[in-house]
Structure formats: C-alpha cells, structure tokens
PDB file of C-alpha atoms in Angstrom:
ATOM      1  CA  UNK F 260     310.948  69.023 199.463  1.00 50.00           C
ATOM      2  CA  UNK F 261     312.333  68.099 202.686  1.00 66.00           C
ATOM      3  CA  UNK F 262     309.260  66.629 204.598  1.00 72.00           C
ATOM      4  CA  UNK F 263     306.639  64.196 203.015  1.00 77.00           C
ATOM      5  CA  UNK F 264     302.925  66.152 203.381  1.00 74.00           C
ATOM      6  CA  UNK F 265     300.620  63.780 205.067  1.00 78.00           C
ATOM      7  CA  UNK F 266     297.235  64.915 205.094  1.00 85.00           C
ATOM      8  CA  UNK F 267     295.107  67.301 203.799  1.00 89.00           C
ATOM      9  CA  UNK F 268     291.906  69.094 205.324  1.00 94.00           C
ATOM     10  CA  UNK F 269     290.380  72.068 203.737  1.00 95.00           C
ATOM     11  CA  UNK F 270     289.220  74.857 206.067  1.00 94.00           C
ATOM     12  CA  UNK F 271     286.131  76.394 204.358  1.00 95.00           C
ATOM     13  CA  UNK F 272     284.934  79.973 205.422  1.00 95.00           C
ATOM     14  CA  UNK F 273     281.256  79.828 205.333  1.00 96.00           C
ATOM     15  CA  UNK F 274     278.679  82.461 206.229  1.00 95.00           C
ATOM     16  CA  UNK F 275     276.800  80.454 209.005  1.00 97.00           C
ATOM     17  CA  UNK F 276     278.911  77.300 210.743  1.00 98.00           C
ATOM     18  CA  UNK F 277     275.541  76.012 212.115  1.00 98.00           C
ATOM     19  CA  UNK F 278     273.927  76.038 208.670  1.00 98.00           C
ATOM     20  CA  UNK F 279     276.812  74.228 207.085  1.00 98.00           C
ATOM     21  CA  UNK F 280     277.248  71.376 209.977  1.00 98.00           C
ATOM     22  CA  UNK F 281     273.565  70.552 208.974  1.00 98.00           C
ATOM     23  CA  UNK F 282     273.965  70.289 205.862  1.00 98.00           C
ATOM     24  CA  UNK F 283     277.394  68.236 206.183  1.00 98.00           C
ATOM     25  CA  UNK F 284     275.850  65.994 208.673  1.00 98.00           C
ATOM     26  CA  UNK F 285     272.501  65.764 207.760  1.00 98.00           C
ATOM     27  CA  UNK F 286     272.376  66.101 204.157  1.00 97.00           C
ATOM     28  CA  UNK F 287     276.091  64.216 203.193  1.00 97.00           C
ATOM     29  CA  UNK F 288     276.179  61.952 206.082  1.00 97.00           C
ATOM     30  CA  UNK F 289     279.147  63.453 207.924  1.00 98.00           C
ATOM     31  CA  UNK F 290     279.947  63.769 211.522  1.00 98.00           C
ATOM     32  CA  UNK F 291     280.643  66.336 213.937  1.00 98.00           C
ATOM     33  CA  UNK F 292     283.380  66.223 215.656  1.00 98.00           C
ATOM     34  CA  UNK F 293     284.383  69.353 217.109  1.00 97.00           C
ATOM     35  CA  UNK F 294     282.732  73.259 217.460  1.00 97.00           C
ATOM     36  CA  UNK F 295     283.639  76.228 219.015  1.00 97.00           C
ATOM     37  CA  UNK F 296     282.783  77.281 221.177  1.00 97.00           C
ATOM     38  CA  UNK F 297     280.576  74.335 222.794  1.00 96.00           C
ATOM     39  CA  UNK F 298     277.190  75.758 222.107  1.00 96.00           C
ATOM     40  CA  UNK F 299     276.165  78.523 218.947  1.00 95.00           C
ATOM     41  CA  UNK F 300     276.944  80.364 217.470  1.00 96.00           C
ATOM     42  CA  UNK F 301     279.537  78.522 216.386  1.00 97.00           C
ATOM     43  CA  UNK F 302     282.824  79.853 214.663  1.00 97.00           C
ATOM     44  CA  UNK F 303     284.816  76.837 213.660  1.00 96.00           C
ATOM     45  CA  UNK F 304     283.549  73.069 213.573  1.00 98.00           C
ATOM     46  CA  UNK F 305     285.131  69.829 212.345  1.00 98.00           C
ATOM     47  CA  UNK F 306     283.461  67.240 210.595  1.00 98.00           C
ATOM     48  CA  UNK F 307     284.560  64.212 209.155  1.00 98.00           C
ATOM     49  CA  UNK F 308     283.051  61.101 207.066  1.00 97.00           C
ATOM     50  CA  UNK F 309     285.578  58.492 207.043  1.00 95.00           C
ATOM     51  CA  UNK F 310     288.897  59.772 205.847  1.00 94.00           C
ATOM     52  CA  UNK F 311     287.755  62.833 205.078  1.00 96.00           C
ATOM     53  CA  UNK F 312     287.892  65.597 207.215  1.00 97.00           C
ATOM     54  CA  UNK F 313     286.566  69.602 206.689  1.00 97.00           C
ATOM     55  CA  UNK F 314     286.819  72.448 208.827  1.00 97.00           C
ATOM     56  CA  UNK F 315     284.171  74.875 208.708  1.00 97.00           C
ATOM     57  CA  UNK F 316     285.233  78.483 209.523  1.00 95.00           C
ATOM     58  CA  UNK F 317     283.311  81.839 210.316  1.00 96.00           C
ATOM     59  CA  UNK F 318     284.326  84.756 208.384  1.00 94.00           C
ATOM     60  CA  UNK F 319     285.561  86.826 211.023  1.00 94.00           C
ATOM     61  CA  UNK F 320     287.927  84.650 213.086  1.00 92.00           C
ATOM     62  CA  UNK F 321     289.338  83.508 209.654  1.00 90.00           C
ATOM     63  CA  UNK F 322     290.064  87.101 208.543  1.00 91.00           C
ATOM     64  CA  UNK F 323     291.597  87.818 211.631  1.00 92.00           C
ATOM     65  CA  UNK F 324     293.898  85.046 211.208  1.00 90.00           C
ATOM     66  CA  UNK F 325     294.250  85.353 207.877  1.00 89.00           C
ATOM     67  CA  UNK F 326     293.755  88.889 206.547  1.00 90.00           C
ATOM     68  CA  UNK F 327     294.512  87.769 203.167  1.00 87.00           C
ATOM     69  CA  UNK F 328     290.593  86.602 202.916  1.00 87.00           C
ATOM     70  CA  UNK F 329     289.235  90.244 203.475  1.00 89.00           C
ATOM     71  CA  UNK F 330     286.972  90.923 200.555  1.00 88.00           C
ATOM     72  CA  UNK F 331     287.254  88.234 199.129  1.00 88.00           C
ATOM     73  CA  UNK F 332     284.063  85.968 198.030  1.00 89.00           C
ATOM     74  CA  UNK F 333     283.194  82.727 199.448  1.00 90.00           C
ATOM     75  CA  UNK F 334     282.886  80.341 197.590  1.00 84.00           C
ATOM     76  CA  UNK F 335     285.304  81.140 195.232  1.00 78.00           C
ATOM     77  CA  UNK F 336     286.158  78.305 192.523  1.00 75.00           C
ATOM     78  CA  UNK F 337     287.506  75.968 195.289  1.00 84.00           C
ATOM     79  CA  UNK F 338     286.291  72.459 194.682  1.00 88.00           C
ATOM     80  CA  UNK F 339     286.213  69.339 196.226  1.00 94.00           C
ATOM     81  CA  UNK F 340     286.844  66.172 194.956  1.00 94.00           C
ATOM     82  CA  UNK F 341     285.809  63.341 197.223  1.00 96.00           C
ATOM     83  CA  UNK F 342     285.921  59.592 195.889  1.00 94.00           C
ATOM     84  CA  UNK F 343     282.830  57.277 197.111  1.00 95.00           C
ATOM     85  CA  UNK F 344     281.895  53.552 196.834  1.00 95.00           C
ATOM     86  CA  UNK F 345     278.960  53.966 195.252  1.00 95.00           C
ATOM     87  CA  UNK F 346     278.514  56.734 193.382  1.00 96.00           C
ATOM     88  CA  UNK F 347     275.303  56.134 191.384  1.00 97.00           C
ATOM     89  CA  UNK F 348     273.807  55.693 195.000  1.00 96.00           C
ATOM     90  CA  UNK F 349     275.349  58.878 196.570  1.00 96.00           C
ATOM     91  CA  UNK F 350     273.663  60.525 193.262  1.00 97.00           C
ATOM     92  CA  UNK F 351     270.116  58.892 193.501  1.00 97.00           C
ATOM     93  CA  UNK F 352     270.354  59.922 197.706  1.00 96.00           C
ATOM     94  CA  UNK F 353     271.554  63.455 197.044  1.00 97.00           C
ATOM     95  CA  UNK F 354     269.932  64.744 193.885  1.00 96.00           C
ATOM     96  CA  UNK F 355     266.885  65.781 195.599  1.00 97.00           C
ATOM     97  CA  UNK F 356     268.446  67.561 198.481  1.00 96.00           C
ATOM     98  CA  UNK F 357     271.388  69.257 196.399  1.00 97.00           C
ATOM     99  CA  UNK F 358     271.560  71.802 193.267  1.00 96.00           C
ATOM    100  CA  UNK F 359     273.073  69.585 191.293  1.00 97.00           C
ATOM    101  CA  UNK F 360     275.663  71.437 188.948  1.00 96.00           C
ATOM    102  CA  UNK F 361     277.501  68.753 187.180  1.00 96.00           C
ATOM    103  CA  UNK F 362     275.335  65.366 186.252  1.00 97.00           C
ATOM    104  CA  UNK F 363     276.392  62.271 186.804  1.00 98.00           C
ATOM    105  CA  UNK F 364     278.329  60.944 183.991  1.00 96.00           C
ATOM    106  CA  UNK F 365     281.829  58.648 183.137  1.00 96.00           C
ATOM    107  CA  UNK F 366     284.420  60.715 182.286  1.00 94.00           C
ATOM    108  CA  UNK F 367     286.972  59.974 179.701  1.00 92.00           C
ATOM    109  CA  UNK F 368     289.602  59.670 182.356  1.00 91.00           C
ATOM    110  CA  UNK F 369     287.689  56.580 183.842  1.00 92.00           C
ATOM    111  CA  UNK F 370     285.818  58.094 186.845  1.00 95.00           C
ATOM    112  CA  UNK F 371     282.313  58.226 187.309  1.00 97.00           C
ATOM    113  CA  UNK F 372     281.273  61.360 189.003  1.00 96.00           C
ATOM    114  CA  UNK F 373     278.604  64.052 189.657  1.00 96.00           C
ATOM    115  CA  UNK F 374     278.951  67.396 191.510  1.00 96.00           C
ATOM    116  CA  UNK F 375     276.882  69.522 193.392  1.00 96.00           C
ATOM    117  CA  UNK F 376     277.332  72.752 195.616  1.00 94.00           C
ATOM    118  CA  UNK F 377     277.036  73.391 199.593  1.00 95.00           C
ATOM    119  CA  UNK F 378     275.008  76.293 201.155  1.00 95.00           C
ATOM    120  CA  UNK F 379     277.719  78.834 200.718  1.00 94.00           C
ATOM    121  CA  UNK F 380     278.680  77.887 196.857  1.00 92.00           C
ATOM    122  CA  UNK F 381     281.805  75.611 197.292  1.00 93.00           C
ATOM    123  CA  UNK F 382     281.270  72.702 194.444  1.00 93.00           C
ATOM    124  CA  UNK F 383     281.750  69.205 195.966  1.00 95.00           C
ATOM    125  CA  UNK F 384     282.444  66.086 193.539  1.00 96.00           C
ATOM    126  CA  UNK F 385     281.427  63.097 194.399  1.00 96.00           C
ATOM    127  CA  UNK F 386     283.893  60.775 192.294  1.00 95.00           C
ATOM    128  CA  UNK F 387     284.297  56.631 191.677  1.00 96.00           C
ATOM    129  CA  UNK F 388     286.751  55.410 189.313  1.00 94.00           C
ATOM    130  CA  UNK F 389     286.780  52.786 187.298  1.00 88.00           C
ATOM    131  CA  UNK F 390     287.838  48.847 188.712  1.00 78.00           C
ATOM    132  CA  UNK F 391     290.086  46.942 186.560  1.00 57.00           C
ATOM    133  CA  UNK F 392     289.043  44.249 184.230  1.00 45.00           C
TER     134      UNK F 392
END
C-alpha cells in the first residue's frame, strides 16, 4: 500500500442524530463537537472523547451520498471496540444506563472488557488489557 492510513473515525447512520448526541455525551461522557446544521434537527454531528472520534449520520443524507446503504438495517453487526483506563469503573458507571449485552469479564487474550449497545443497536466494547508483570 502506497500511503500509511492514519486515523480512523466511524460514521454511524442512526435514526435520530439528537437522540444519539445525548446519549454519546450524556450517557458515555463524550463531547460535541460539531452538528449540522447549527440548530435541530440535526443530520450529521461529531463527537469525540479523547482520541476517539464518531460521526453520527441521518439516514437520508447518508443514502444520498452513499446509495449503497438503501435498505439496509442499522445497526448491522458493526462494533466498536474502544480501550479505557478503567474499565471495571466505566462498567459499574454504565451498567445502569446501558443494555448491557456482553458482561464484564477477562478474556483469554488478556483484555478485560464488557459491551453494551447505543440507541440504534450498534454494540460498543469497552476494552482494558492487561499491564505487564
């Protein structure tokens, strides 16, 4: 491959862009940094927490840019896998406020990790791994 890739930021179609910046800010602890338009009904938003950034995309704008997504579900079986510092803490914070669909447990591979799912069914895992020694 020619270039070296750089970054990475999912783009998530979700039903209601309002509904899923609450739940991204106020429920995971991210922050907004971008909608449009400026007031809703949104169609697109950024948030980001840290080094992670997600873009949050209506349906419609999406489809029209890429018509690939017509009929297809959202949701899907994309997941995300986003390490944390402390992710006993993130679990005992979260459980109440999330459907929790994986519980938190140590993998074989050495990671700690739990995951749960966002208003419009995209699974989110919140992962630690193992420090030496």
């Amino acid at each position: 491959m020619p270039h070296h890739l750089t970054k990475l930021t999912p783009n998530l179609i979700v039903d209601d862009v309002s509904r899923s910046i609450a739940f991204y800010r106020d429920v995971l602890g991210f922050t907004l940094q971008t909608t449009v338009p400026d007031a809703a009904p949104y169609v697109f938003a950024i948030v980001q927490a840290g080094p992670v950034e997600i873009f949050l995309n209506a349906p419609a704008p999406a489809i029209a840019e890429y018509p690939a997504f017509k009929d297809r579900p959202i949701g899907g079986t994309l997941t995300l896998f986003i390490q944390v510092d402390n992710v006993r803490a993130a679990h005992e914070a979260l459980r109440s406020q999330v459907e929790i669909v994986m519980p938190l447990e140590k993998k074989w591979y050495g990671v700690t990790e739990f995951a749960f799912i966002d208003p419009d069914g995209y699974v989110i895992t919140f992962a630690q791994p193992e420090t030496g020694a």
